[in-house]
CSV table of C-alpha atoms (C1' of nucleotides) in Angstrom, one decimal:
chain,number,residue,atom,x,y,z
W,1,UNK,CA,-23.6,-5.8,-12.6
W,2,UNK,CA,-22.7,-5.5,-8.9
W,3,UNK,CA,-25.0,-7.4,-6.7
W,4,UNK,CA,-23.7,-6.5,-3.3
W,5,UNK,CA,-21.3,-3.6,-3.9
W,6,UNK,CA,-21.2,-2.5,-0.3
W,7,UNK,CA,-19.9,-5.9,0.8
W,8,UNK,CA,-16.9,-6.1,-1.5
W,9,UNK,CA,-13.8,-6.3,0.7
W,10,UNK,CA,-11.7,-3.2,0.6
W,11,UNK,CA,-8.6,-5.1,-0.4
W,12,UNK,CA,-10.4,-6.4,-3.5
W,13,UNK,CA,-11.5,-2.8,-4.5
W,14,UNK,CA,-7.8,-1.8,-4.1
W,15,UNK,CA,-6.8,-4.4,-6.7
W,16,UNK,CA,-9.2,-3.3,-9.4
W,17,UNK,CA,-7.2,-0.3,-10.4
W,18,UNK,CA,-4.2,-2.5,-10.7
W,19,UNK,CA,-6.1,-4.8,-13.1
W,20,UNK,CA,-7.3,-1.7,-14.9
W,21,UNK,CA,-3.8,-0.5,-15.4
W,22,UNK,CA,-2.7,-3.8,-16.8
W,23,UNK,CA,-5.6,-4.0,-19.2
W,24,UNK,CA,-4.9,-0.5,-20.3
W,25,UNK,CA,-1.3,-1.5,-21.2
W,26,UNK,CA,-2.7,-4.6,-23.0
W,27,UNK,CA,-5.1,-2.4,-24.9
W,28,UNK,CA,-2.3,0.0,-26.0
W,29,UNK,CA,-0.4,-3.1,-27.1
W,30,UNK,CA,-3.3,-4.0,-29.4
W,31,UNK,CA,-4.1,-7.2,-27.5
W,32,UNK,CA,-7.7,-8.4,-28.0
W,33,UNK,CA,-8.1,-11.1,-25.4
W,34,UNK,CA,-6.5,-12.1,-22.2
W,35,UNK,CA,-7.0,-14.7,-19.5
W,36,UNK,CA,-6.8,-14.8,-15.7
W,37,UNK,CA,-3.6,-16.8,-16.1
W,38,UNK,CA,-2.0,-14.2,-18.3
W,39,UNK,CA,-3.0,-11.3,-16.1
W,40,UNK,CA,-1.8,-13.2,-13.1
W,41,UNK,CA,1.6,-13.8,-14.5
W,42,UNK,CA,1.8,-10.2,-15.6
W,43,UNK,CA,1.0,-9.0,-12.1
W,44,UNK,CA,2.7,-11.7,-10.1
W,45,UNK,CA,-0.4,-12.9,-8.3
W,46,UNK,CA,-2.6,-16.0,-8.7
W,47,UNK,CA,-5.2,-16.5,-11.4
W,48,UNK,CA,-7.7,-17.7,-8.8
W,49,UNK,CA,-7.5,-14.4,-7.0
W,50,UNK,CA,-8.2,-12.5,-10.2
W,51,UNK,CA,-11.3,-14.6,-11.0
W,52,UNK,CA,-12.5,-14.5,-7.4
W,53,UNK,CA,-12.0,-10.7,-7.3
W,54,UNK,CA,-14.0,-10.2,-10.5
W,55,UNK,CA,-16.7,-12.6,-9.3
W,56,UNK,CA,-17.8,-10.0,-6.8
W,57,UNK,CA,-19.0,-7.8,-9.6
W,58,UNK,CA,-20.4,-10.1,-12.2
W,59,UNK,CA,-19.3,-12.5,-15.0
W,60,UNK,CA,-17.1,-10.9,-17.5
W,61,UNK,CA,-15.3,-13.8,-19.2
W,62,UNK,CA,-16.0,-16.7,-21.5
W,63,UNK,CA,-14.9,-20.3,-20.8
W,64,UNK,CA,-12.2,-21.4,-23.2
W,65,UNK,CA,-11.6,-17.8,-24.4
W,66,UNK,CA,-10.9,-15.6,-21.4
W,67,UNK,CA,-11.7,-11.9,-21.3
W,68,UNK,CA,-12.1,-9.3,-24.0
W,69,UNK,CA,-9.4,-6.8,-23.0
W,70,UNK,CA,-11.5,-3.8,-24.0
W,71,UNK,CA,-14.6,-5.4,-22.5
W,72,UNK,CA,-13.1,-6.0,-19.1
W,73,UNK,CA,-11.4,-2.6,-19.2
W,74,UNK,CA,-14.7,-0.9,-19.8
W,75,UNK,CA,-16.4,-2.9,-17.1
W,76,UNK,CA,-13.8,-2.0,-14.5
W,77,UNK,CA,-13.9,1.6,-15.5
W,78,UNK,CA,-17.7,1.6,-14.8
W,79,UNK,CA,-17.4,-0.3,-11.5
W,80,UNK,CA,-14.8,2.2,-10.3
W,81,UNK,CA,-16.9,5.2,-11.6
W,82,UNK,CA,-14.1,6.2,-13.9
W,83,UNK,CA,-16.1,6.5,-17.1
W,84,UNK,CA,-16.0,10.3,-16.4
W,85,UNK,CA,-13.3,12.8,-15.5
W,86,UNK,CA,-13.2,13.8,-11.8
W,87,UNK,CA,-12.0,17.2,-10.9
W,88,UNK,CA,-9.1,17.2,-8.4
W,89,UNK,CA,-7.4,20.0,-6.4
W,90,UNK,CA,-3.9,20.1,-5.0
W,91,UNK,CA,-3.1,22.0,-1.8
W,92,UNK,CA,0.6,22.8,-1.5
W,93,UNK,CA,2.5,24.3,-4.4
W,94,UNK,CA,6.0,23.2,-3.2
W,95,UNK,CA,8.2,20.7,-5.1
W,96,UNK,CA,5.9,17.8,-4.9
W,97,UNK,CA,2.7,19.7,-5.4
W,98,UNK,CA,4.1,21.5,-8.4
W,99,UNK,CA,5.4,18.3,-9.9
W,100,UNK,CA,2.1,16.5,-9.6
W,101,UNK,CA,0.2,19.5,-10.9
W,102,UNK,CA,2.4,19.3,-14.0
W,103,UNK,CA,1.9,15.6,-14.3
W,104,UNK,CA,0.1,14.6,-17.5
W,105,UNK,CA,-0.7,11.1,-16.4
W,106,UNK,CA,-4.1,11.9,-14.8
W,107,UNK,CA,-6.0,12.7,-18.0
W,108,UNK,CA,-6.7,9.3,-19.3
W,109,UNK,CA,-7.2,7.6,-16.0
W,110,UNK,CA,-10.2,9.5,-14.7
W,111,UNK,CA,-8.9,12.8,-13.2
W,112,UNK,CA,-8.2,16.4,-14.1
W,113,UNK,CA,-6.3,18.8,-11.9
W,114,UNK,CA,-8.5,21.9,-11.7
W,115,UNK,CA,-7.0,23.9,-8.8
W,116,UNK,CA,-3.7,24.4,-7.1
W,117,UNK,CA,-3.5,26.2,-3.7
W,118,UNK,CA,-0.9,27.5,-1.3
W,119,UNK,CA,-0.7,29.9,1.6
W,120,UNK,CA,2.7,31.3,0.7
W,121,UNK,CA,2.1,34.9,-0.7
W,122,UNK,CA,5.2,34.5,-2.9
W,123,UNK,CA,3.6,31.6,-4.6
W,124,UNK,CA,0.1,32.9,-5.0
W,125,UNK,CA,-0.5,34.0,-8.6
W,126,UNK,CA,2.3,31.9,-10.0
W,127,UNK,CA,1.6,29.8,-13.1
W,128,UNK,CA,2.3,26.1,-12.6
W,129,UNK,CA,1.3,23.3,-14.9
W,130,UNK,CA,-1.2,25.6,-16.6
W,131,UNK,CA,-2.8,26.6,-13.3
W,132,UNK,CA,-2.7,29.8,-11.3
W,133,UNK,CA,-1.8,29.2,-7.6
W,134,UNK,CA,-4.6,30.4,-5.4
W,135,UNK,CA,-4.7,31.2,-1.7
W,136,UNK,CA,-6.0,28.5,0.6
W,137,UNK,CA,-8.8,31.0,1.5
W,138,UNK,CA,-10.3,30.3,-1.8
W,139,UNK,CA,-10.7,26.6,-1.3
W,140,UNK,CA,-14.2,26.4,0.1
W,141,UNK,CA,-15.7,28.5,-2.6
W,142,UNK,CA,-13.7,26.8,-5.3
W,143,UNK,CA,-14.7,23.3,-4.2
W,144,UNK,CA,-18.3,24.3,-4.0
W,145,UNK,CA,-18.4,25.9,-7.4
W,146,UNK,CA,-16.4,23.1,-9.2
W,147,UNK,CA,-18.2,20.3,-7.3
W,148,UNK,CA,-14.8,18.8,-6.6
W,149,UNK,CA,-14.6,15.7,-4.3
W,150,UNK,CA,-11.0,14.8,-4.7
W,151,UNK,CA,-8.0,16.5,-3.2
W,152,UNK,CA,-4.3,15.9,-2.7
W,153,UNK,CA,-2.4,17.4,0.3
W,154,UNK,CA,1.2,18.2,-0.5
W,155,UNK,CA,2.0,20.7,2.3
W,156,UNK,CA,4.6,20.1,5.1
W,157,UNK,CA,3.5,17.7,7.8
W,158,UNK,CA,2.8,20.4,10.4
W,159,UNK,CA,0.1,22.0,8.2
W,160,UNK,CA,-1.4,18.8,6.9
W,161,UNK,CA,-4.1,18.3,9.5
W,162,UNK,CA,-5.4,21.9,9.3
W,163,UNK,CA,-5.5,21.7,5.5
W,164,UNK,CA,-7.4,18.4,5.9
W,165,UNK,CA,-9.9,20.1,8.2
W,166,UNK,CA,-10.5,22.9,5.6
W,167,UNK,CA,-10.9,20.3,2.8
W,168,UNK,CA,-13.4,18.3,4.9
W,169,UNK,CA,-15.4,21.4,5.8
W,170,UNK,CA,-15.4,22.3,2.1
W,171,UNK,CA,-17.0,19.0,1.1
W,172,UNK,CA,-14.1,17.0,-0.2
W,173,UNK,CA,-14.7,13.3,0.1
W,174,UNK,CA,-11.4,11.7,-0.9
W,175,UNK,CA,-8.0,12.9,0.2
W,176,UNK,CA,-4.6,11.6,-1.0
W,177,UNK,CA,-2.1,12.7,1.6
W,178,UNK,CA,1.6,13.1,0.7
W,179,UNK,CA,2.5,14.5,4.2
W,180,UNK,CA,4.1,11.9,6.4
W,181,UNK,CA,1.5,12.1,9.1
W,182,UNK,CA,-1.8,10.4,9.9
W,183,UNK,CA,-4.9,12.5,9.4
W,184,UNK,CA,-8.1,12.6,11.5
W,185,UNK,CA,-11.2,12.9,9.3
W,186,UNK,CA,-14.9,11.9,9.6
W,187,UNK,CA,-15.8,8.4,8.6
W,188,UNK,CA,-17.5,9.5,5.4
W,189,UNK,CA,-14.2,10.9,4.1
W,190,UNK,CA,-11.7,8.6,2.5
W,191,UNK,CA,-8.0,9.1,3.0
W,192,UNK,CA,-5.1,7.3,1.3
W,193,UNK,CA,-1.4,7.9,2.0
W,194,UNK,CA,1.7,8.2,0.0
W,195,UNK,CA,5.1,8.3,1.7
W,196,UNK,CA,8.0,7.1,-0.4
W,197,UNK,CA,10.2,6.9,2.7
W,198,UNK,CA,8.0,4.2,4.2
W,199,UNK,CA,8.6,2.0,1.2
W,200,UNK,CA,12.3,2.6,1.2
W,201,UNK,CA,12.5,1.8,5.0
W,202,UNK,CA,10.5,-1.4,4.5
W,203,UNK,CA,12.8,-2.7,1.8
W,204,UNK,CA,15.9,-1.8,3.9
W,205,UNK,CA,14.8,-4.3,6.5
W,206,UNK,CA,15.7,-7.0,4.0
W,207,UNK,CA,19.1,-5.7,3.0
O,1,UNK,CA,16.9,-9.0,19.6
O,2,UNK,CA,15.3,-10.7,16.7
O,3,UNK,CA,15.0,-14.4,17.1
O,4,UNK,CA,13.7,-15.4,13.8
O,5,UNK,CA,14.0,-12.4,11.5
O,6,UNK,CA,13.5,-14.3,8.3
O,7,UNK,CA,10.1,-15.5,9.4
O,8,UNK,CA,8.5,-12.2,10.2
O,9,UNK,CA,5.6,-11.7,7.9
O,10,UNK,CA,6.1,-9.1,5.2
O,11,UNK,CA,3.0,-7.2,6.3
O,12,UNK,CA,4.4,-6.8,9.8
O,13,UNK,CA,7.7,-5.4,8.4
O,14,UNK,CA,5.6,-3.0,6.4
O,15,UNK,CA,4.0,-1.6,9.5
O,16,UNK,CA,7.3,-1.0,11.4
O,17,UNK,CA,8.1,2.2,9.4
O,18,UNK,CA,4.6,3.5,10.3
O,19,UNK,CA,5.3,2.9,13.9
O,20,UNK,CA,8.6,4.6,13.5
O,21,UNK,CA,7.0,7.6,12.0
O,22,UNK,CA,4.5,8.0,14.8
O,23,UNK,CA,7.3,7.6,17.4
O,24,UNK,CA,9.3,10.2,15.7
O,25,UNK,CA,6.4,12.6,15.9
O,26,UNK,CA,5.9,11.8,19.6
O,27,UNK,CA,9.6,12.3,20.1
O,28,UNK,CA,9.5,15.8,18.5
O,29,UNK,CA,6.6,16.6,20.7
O,30,UNK,CA,8.7,15.9,23.8
O,31,UNK,CA,6.6,12.8,24.8
O,32,UNK,CA,8.6,10.4,27.0
O,33,UNK,CA,6.4,7.4,27.2
O,34,UNK,CA,3.6,5.9,25.2
O,35,UNK,CA,1.5,2.7,25.2
O,36,UNK,CA,0.2,0.3,22.6
O,37,UNK,CA,-3.2,1.8,23.2
O,38,UNK,CA,-2.1,5.3,22.5
O,39,UNK,CA,-0.2,4.3,19.4
O,40,UNK,CA,-3.2,2.3,18.3
O,41,UNK,CA,-5.5,5.2,18.6
O,42,UNK,CA,-3.1,7.5,16.9
O,43,UNK,CA,-2.8,5.2,13.9
O,44,UNK,CA,-6.3,3.8,13.8
O,45,UNK,CA,-5.4,0.2,14.4
O,46,UNK,CA,-5.7,-2.2,17.4
O,47,UNK,CA,-3.4,-2.2,20.3
O,48,UNK,CA,-3.2,-6.0,20.1
O,49,UNK,CA,-1.8,-5.7,16.6
O,50,UNK,CA,1.0,-3.4,17.7
O,51,UNK,CA,2.0,-5.6,20.6
O,52,UNK,CA,1.9,-8.7,18.4
O,53,UNK,CA,3.9,-7.0,15.7
O,54,UNK,CA,6.6,-5.9,18.1
O,55,UNK,CA,6.7,-9.3,19.8
O,56,UNK,CA,8.3,-10.7,16.6
O,57,UNK,CA,11.4,-8.8,17.4
O,58,UNK,CA,11.7,-8.8,21.2
O,59,UNK,CA,10.3,-7.2,24.4
O,60,UNK,CA,10.5,-3.5,24.4
O,61,UNK,CA,7.9,-2.4,26.9
O,62,UNK,CA,7.2,-2.5,30.6
O,63,UNK,CA,4.0,-3.6,32.2
O,64,UNK,CA,2.1,-0.7,33.7
O,65,UNK,CA,4.3,1.9,32.0
O,66,UNK,CA,4.3,1.1,28.3
O,67,UNK,CA,7.2,2.0,26.0
O,68,UNK,CA,9.9,4.6,26.2
O,69,UNK,CA,9.3,6.7,23.1
O,70,UNK,CA,13.0,7.2,22.4
O,71,UNK,CA,13.8,3.6,23.4
O,72,UNK,CA,11.3,2.0,21.0
O,73,UNK,CA,12.2,4.5,18.3
O,74,UNK,CA,15.9,3.5,18.5
O,75,UNK,CA,15.0,-0.2,18.6
O,76,UNK,CA,12.9,0.1,15.4
O,77,UNK,CA,15.6,2.0,13.7
O,78,UNK,CA,18.0,-0.8,14.4
O,79,UNK,CA,15.6,-3.5,13.3
O,80,UNK,CA,15.0,-1.7,10.0
O,81,UNK,CA,18.8,-1.0,9.6
O,82,UNK,CA,18.1,2.7,9.6
O,83,UNK,CA,20.8,3.6,12.2
O,84,UNK,CA,22.9,4.7,9.3
O,85,UNK,CA,22.3,6.8,6.1
O,86,UNK,CA,21.8,4.9,3.0
O,87,UNK,CA,22.7,6.4,-0.4
O,88,UNK,CA,20.0,6.6,-2.9
O,89,UNK,CA,19.9,7.4,-6.6
O,90,UNK,CA,17.1,8.7,-8.7
O,91,UNK,CA,16.7,7.8,-12.4
O,92,UNK,CA,14.6,10.3,-14.3
O,93,UNK,CA,15.0,14.1,-13.9
O,94,UNK,CA,11.5,15.1,-15.0
O,95,UNK,CA,8.9,16.8,-12.8
O,96,UNK,CA,8.6,14.0,-10.2
O,97,UNK,CA,12.3,13.0,-10.1
O,98,UNK,CA,13.4,16.6,-9.7
O,99,UNK,CA,10.8,17.2,-7.0
O,100,UNK,CA,12.0,14.2,-5.1
O,101,UNK,CA,15.6,15.0,-5.6
O,102,UNK,CA,14.9,18.4,-4.0
O,103,UNK,CA,12.9,16.9,-1.1
O,104,UNK,CA,14.5,17.4,2.2
O,105,UNK,CA,12.5,14.8,4.1
O,106,UNK,CA,14.9,11.9,3.5
O,107,UNK,CA,17.8,13.1,5.6
O,108,UNK,CA,16.5,12.2,9.1
O,109,UNK,CA,14.8,9.0,8.0
O,110,UNK,CA,17.7,7.0,6.8
O,111,UNK,CA,18.4,8.1,3.2
O,112,UNK,CA,20.5,10.6,1.3
O,113,UNK,CA,20.0,11.3,-2.5
O,114,UNK,CA,23.5,11.0,-4.0
O,115,UNK,CA,22.8,10.8,-7.7
O,116,UNK,CA,20.3,12.0,-10.3
O,117,UNK,CA,20.3,10.5,-13.8
O,118,UNK,CA,18.5,11.1,-17.1
O,119,UNK,CA,19.0,10.2,-20.7
O,120,UNK,CA,17.8,13.6,-22.1
O,121,UNK,CA,20.9,15.5,-23.3
O,122,UNK,CA,19.2,18.8,-22.5
O,123,UNK,CA,19.0,17.8,-18.9
O,124,UNK,CA,22.4,16.3,-18.4
O,125,UNK,CA,24.6,18.8,-16.6
O,126,UNK,CA,21.7,20.7,-15.0
O,127,UNK,CA,21.8,21.4,-11.3
O,128,UNK,CA,18.8,20.1,-9.4
O,129,UNK,CA,18.5,19.9,-5.6
O,130,UNK,CA,22.2,20.3,-5.2
O,131,UNK,CA,23.0,17.5,-7.7
O,132,UNK,CA,24.3,17.5,-11.2
O,133,UNK,CA,22.2,15.4,-13.6
O,134,UNK,CA,24.3,12.6,-15.1
O,135,UNK,CA,23.7,10.4,-18.1
O,136,UNK,CA,22.2,7.0,-17.5
O,137,UNK,CA,25.5,5.6,-19.0
O,138,UNK,CA,27.2,6.6,-15.7
O,139,UNK,CA,24.9,4.5,-13.5
O,140,UNK,CA,26.9,1.2,-13.3
O,141,UNK,CA,30.1,3.0,-12.4
O,142,UNK,CA,28.4,5.4,-10.0
O,143,UNK,CA,26.5,2.6,-8.2
O,144,UNK,CA,29.7,0.6,-7.8
O,145,UNK,CA,31.8,3.5,-6.5
O,146,UNK,CA,29.2,4.7,-4.1
O,147,UNK,CA,28.0,1.3,-2.9
O,148,UNK,CA,24.4,2.4,-3.5
O,149,UNK,CA,21.7,-0.2,-3.0
O,150,UNK,CA,18.6,1.9,-3.3
O,151,UNK,CA,17.1,3.6,-6.4
O,152,UNK,CA,14.0,5.4,-7.4
O,153,UNK,CA,12.6,5.1,-11.0
O,154,UNK,CA,10.9,8.3,-12.1
O,155,UNK,CA,11.0,7.9,-15.9
O,156,UNK,CA,8.0,7.5,-18.2
O,157,UNK,CA,6.4,4.0,-18.1
O,158,UNK,CA,7.8,2.9,-21.5
O,159,UNK,CA,11.4,3.2,-20.3
O,160,UNK,CA,10.9,1.9,-16.7
O,161,UNK,CA,11.7,-1.7,-17.4
O,162,UNK,CA,15.0,-1.0,-19.3
O,163,UNK,CA,16.0,1.3,-16.5
O,164,UNK,CA,15.2,-1.4,-14.0
O,165,UNK,CA,17.4,-3.8,-16.0
O,166,UNK,CA,20.3,-1.4,-15.8
O,167,UNK,CA,19.8,-0.8,-12.1
O,168,UNK,CA,19.7,-4.6,-11.4
O,169,UNK,CA,22.8,-5.2,-13.5
O,170,UNK,CA,24.5,-2.4,-11.6
O,171,UNK,CA,23.9,-4.1,-8.2
O,172,UNK,CA,20.9,-2.1,-6.9
O,173,UNK,CA,18.9,-4.2,-4.5
O,174,UNK,CA,15.8,-2.0,-3.7
O,175,UNK,CA,13.8,-0.1,-6.3
O,176,UNK,CA,11.0,2.3,-5.6
O,177,UNK,CA,9.1,2.6,-8.9
O,178,UNK,CA,7.0,5.7,-9.7
O,179,UNK,CA,6.2,4.5,-13.2
O,180,UNK,CA,2.7,3.1,-13.6
O,181,UNK,CA,3.9,-0.3,-14.7
O,182,UNK,CA,4.9,-3.6,-13.1
O,183,UNK,CA,8.6,-4.4,-13.3
O,184,UNK,CA,10.2,-7.8,-13.7
O,185,UNK,CA,13.3,-8.2,-11.5
O,186,UNK,CA,15.2,-11.2,-10.0
O,187,UNK,CA,14.0,-12.5,-6.7
O,188,UNK,CA,16.8,-11.0,-4.7
O,189,UNK,CA,15.8,-7.5,-5.7
O,190,UNK,CA,13.0,-5.7,-3.9
O,191,UNK,CA,10.5,-3.5,-5.7
O,192,UNK,CA,7.9,-1.2,-4.2
O,193,UNK,CA,5.4,0.9,-6.2
O,194,UNK,CA,4.0,4.4,-6.0
O,195,UNK,CA,1.2,5.4,-8.2
O,196,UNK,CA,-1.1,8.2,-6.9
O,197,UNK,CA,-3.7,7.4,-9.5
O,198,UNK,CA,-4.3,3.9,-8.1
O,199,UNK,CA,-5.2,5.5,-4.8
O,200,UNK,CA,-7.5,8.0,-6.3
O,201,UNK,CA,-9.2,5.3,-8.4
O,202,UNK,CA,-9.7,3.1,-5.4
O,203,UNK,CA,-11.4,5.9,-3.4
O,204,UNK,CA,-13.6,6.8,-6.3
O,205,UNK,CA,-15.2,3.4,-6.1
O,206,UNK,CA,-16.8,4.6,-2.8
O,207,UNK,CA,-18.1,7.9,-4.0
S,1,DT,C1',-14.7,-33.0,-30.7
S,2,DA,C1',-10.6,-31.7,-27.8
S,3,DG,C1',-8.5,-28.1,-25.4
S,4,DA,C1',-8.9,-24.2,-22.7
S,5,DT,C1',-10.7,-21.3,-19.3
S,6,DT,C1',-14.3,-19.6,-16.6
S,7,DG,C1',-17.0,-18.9,-12.1
S,8,DT,C1',-17.6,-21.1,-7.7
S,9,DT,C1',-17.1,-24.1,-3.9
S,10,DA,C1',-14.7,-25.9,-0.1
S,11,DA,C1',-10.3,-26.2,2.1
S,12,DT,C1',-6.3,-24.1,3.5
S,13,DC,C1',-3.7,-20.6,5.1
S,14,DG,C1',-2.5,-16.6,7.6
S,15,DA,C1',-3.6,-12.4,10.0
S,16,DT,C1',-6.2,-10.1,13.6
S,17,DT,C1',-8.4,-9.9,17.9
S,18,DA,C1',-9.8,-11.0,22.6
S,19,DA,C1',-8.5,-12.3,26.8
S,20,DC,C1',-5.5,-12.8,30.7
S,21,DA,C1',-1.6,-14.1,33.7
S,22,DA,C1',2.4,-11.8,34.8
S,23,DT,C1',4.4,-7.8,36.6
S,24,DC,C1',5.9,-3.0,36.7
G,1,DT,C1',-1.1,-1.9,47.3
G,2,DA,C1',-4.1,-0.8,43.3
G,3,DG,C1',-4.1,0.4,38.6
G,4,DA,C1',-2.2,-0.1,34.3
G,5,DT,C1',-0.1,-2.3,30.5
G,6,DT,C1',2.8,-5.8,28.7
G,7,DG,C1',3.7,-10.2,25.9
G,8,DT,C1',1.4,-14.3,24.6
G,9,DT,C1',-2.0,-17.8,23.8
G,10,DA,C1',-6.0,-19.4,21.7
G,11,DA,C1',-10.0,-18.2,19.2
G,12,DT,C1',-11.8,-15.8,15.5
G,13,DC,C1',-12.0,-13.8,11.4
G,14,DG,C1',-11.1,-13.2,6.6
G,15,DA,C1',-8.3,-13.8,2.5
G,16,DT,C1',-6.1,-16.9,-0.7
G,17,DT,C1',-5.8,-21.1,-3.1
G,18,DA,C1',-6.9,-25.6,-5.1
G,19,DA,C1',-9.9,-28.1,-7.6
G,20,DC,C1',-13.5,-29.0,-10.8
G,21,DA,C1',-18.0,-29.0,-13.1
G,22,DA,C1',-19.7,-26.2,-16.7
G,23,DT,C1',-19.2,-24.6,-21.2
G,24,DC,C1',-17.2,-21.9,-24.9
DNA sequence: TAGATTGTTAATCGATTAACAATC
DNA sequence: TAGATTGTTAATCGATTAACAATC
């Protein structure tokens, strides 16, 4: 088990979900054992890095044999607290928000979309991905009742900060922001960003 | 101008689009000048890092005054080769692909979606975001004719690699992959990944 | 046993930061 | 001028890698 969880570098924590994803694929493929070398080649990183990363959390392998795919998969799920389904709300029922709400890929990876919100009166009440769009005014009560800690922001950039403020005030602790803008939140709230254009722009440098 | 472009660390290149995004917001706000300190606070990084990053490409500021917002914005656009619009195709006309095809946020950031492809016969011919869905069979010819170098993959994971192979064979040089799987491509093709679940899983570690 | 692979240490590598002369 | 901020150097910090004893 974790000896010093709070001292694990953030960059290491960020790689665990990548390892988990690879192990999940191996599991689906019926593979029983793997090694740091095989994982490394699969992911395009070094085997030493994988072993070092895992060593922050315990000893999961066997010399000569490597790792049990299912064993390591389960360990990582526990370390990341993914051995349960976390409720997740989406604020913004536009193109992206609607698409994500309809996305079926969350279910087996630890999350379940339980609420979809928008301030546009023409959208409120609509059925999207099995959910009824609710007004942003309902967010605080809904978050409290459902004990939701995860939210995604998929509103236009100019509204993203005010939505973030509402989410923080409601008790949300983890925000995934699709709006192309940096958010200000208290230190105890985690924010991650997704902006496809940043990735495209970065690659364009090399063309 | 750039003295040693090919030696700029990749991590530095990756931050330039973030700076560009912040400068764009400042520009929209009518701001004329900024400083490394102001940008740093805006982005939550150190001012030294910003100055160091920019120093790889030239001298863009003035002592005592800082940077012209428009001036630095234009410089970064040139460095990233974004002083033109790049055509971009999307393969996969499902929820995510359709949403991104309809997204209007590319236009002023250097990209223009010119083609949307899918292998599902029930989708081919449909109108989405002003585009007509075409068969994947059309990709090679379309890419050649339109001189497109950028592509996004928004198909299910099990088809992502074969789509990537088609794209590479067609001459695509930059791929943004939304499928939750690592792609194998030649070294001269750039790949970036977007997987919202990875971000959610990482944050869950801290909850 | 012989071969393979782990977990860990120490060395290397690279990125970030602090500090400051130059100068607008 | 006095105050502010740059670009750059050197120091610090932290992450990655190489190597190997331990051992399955």
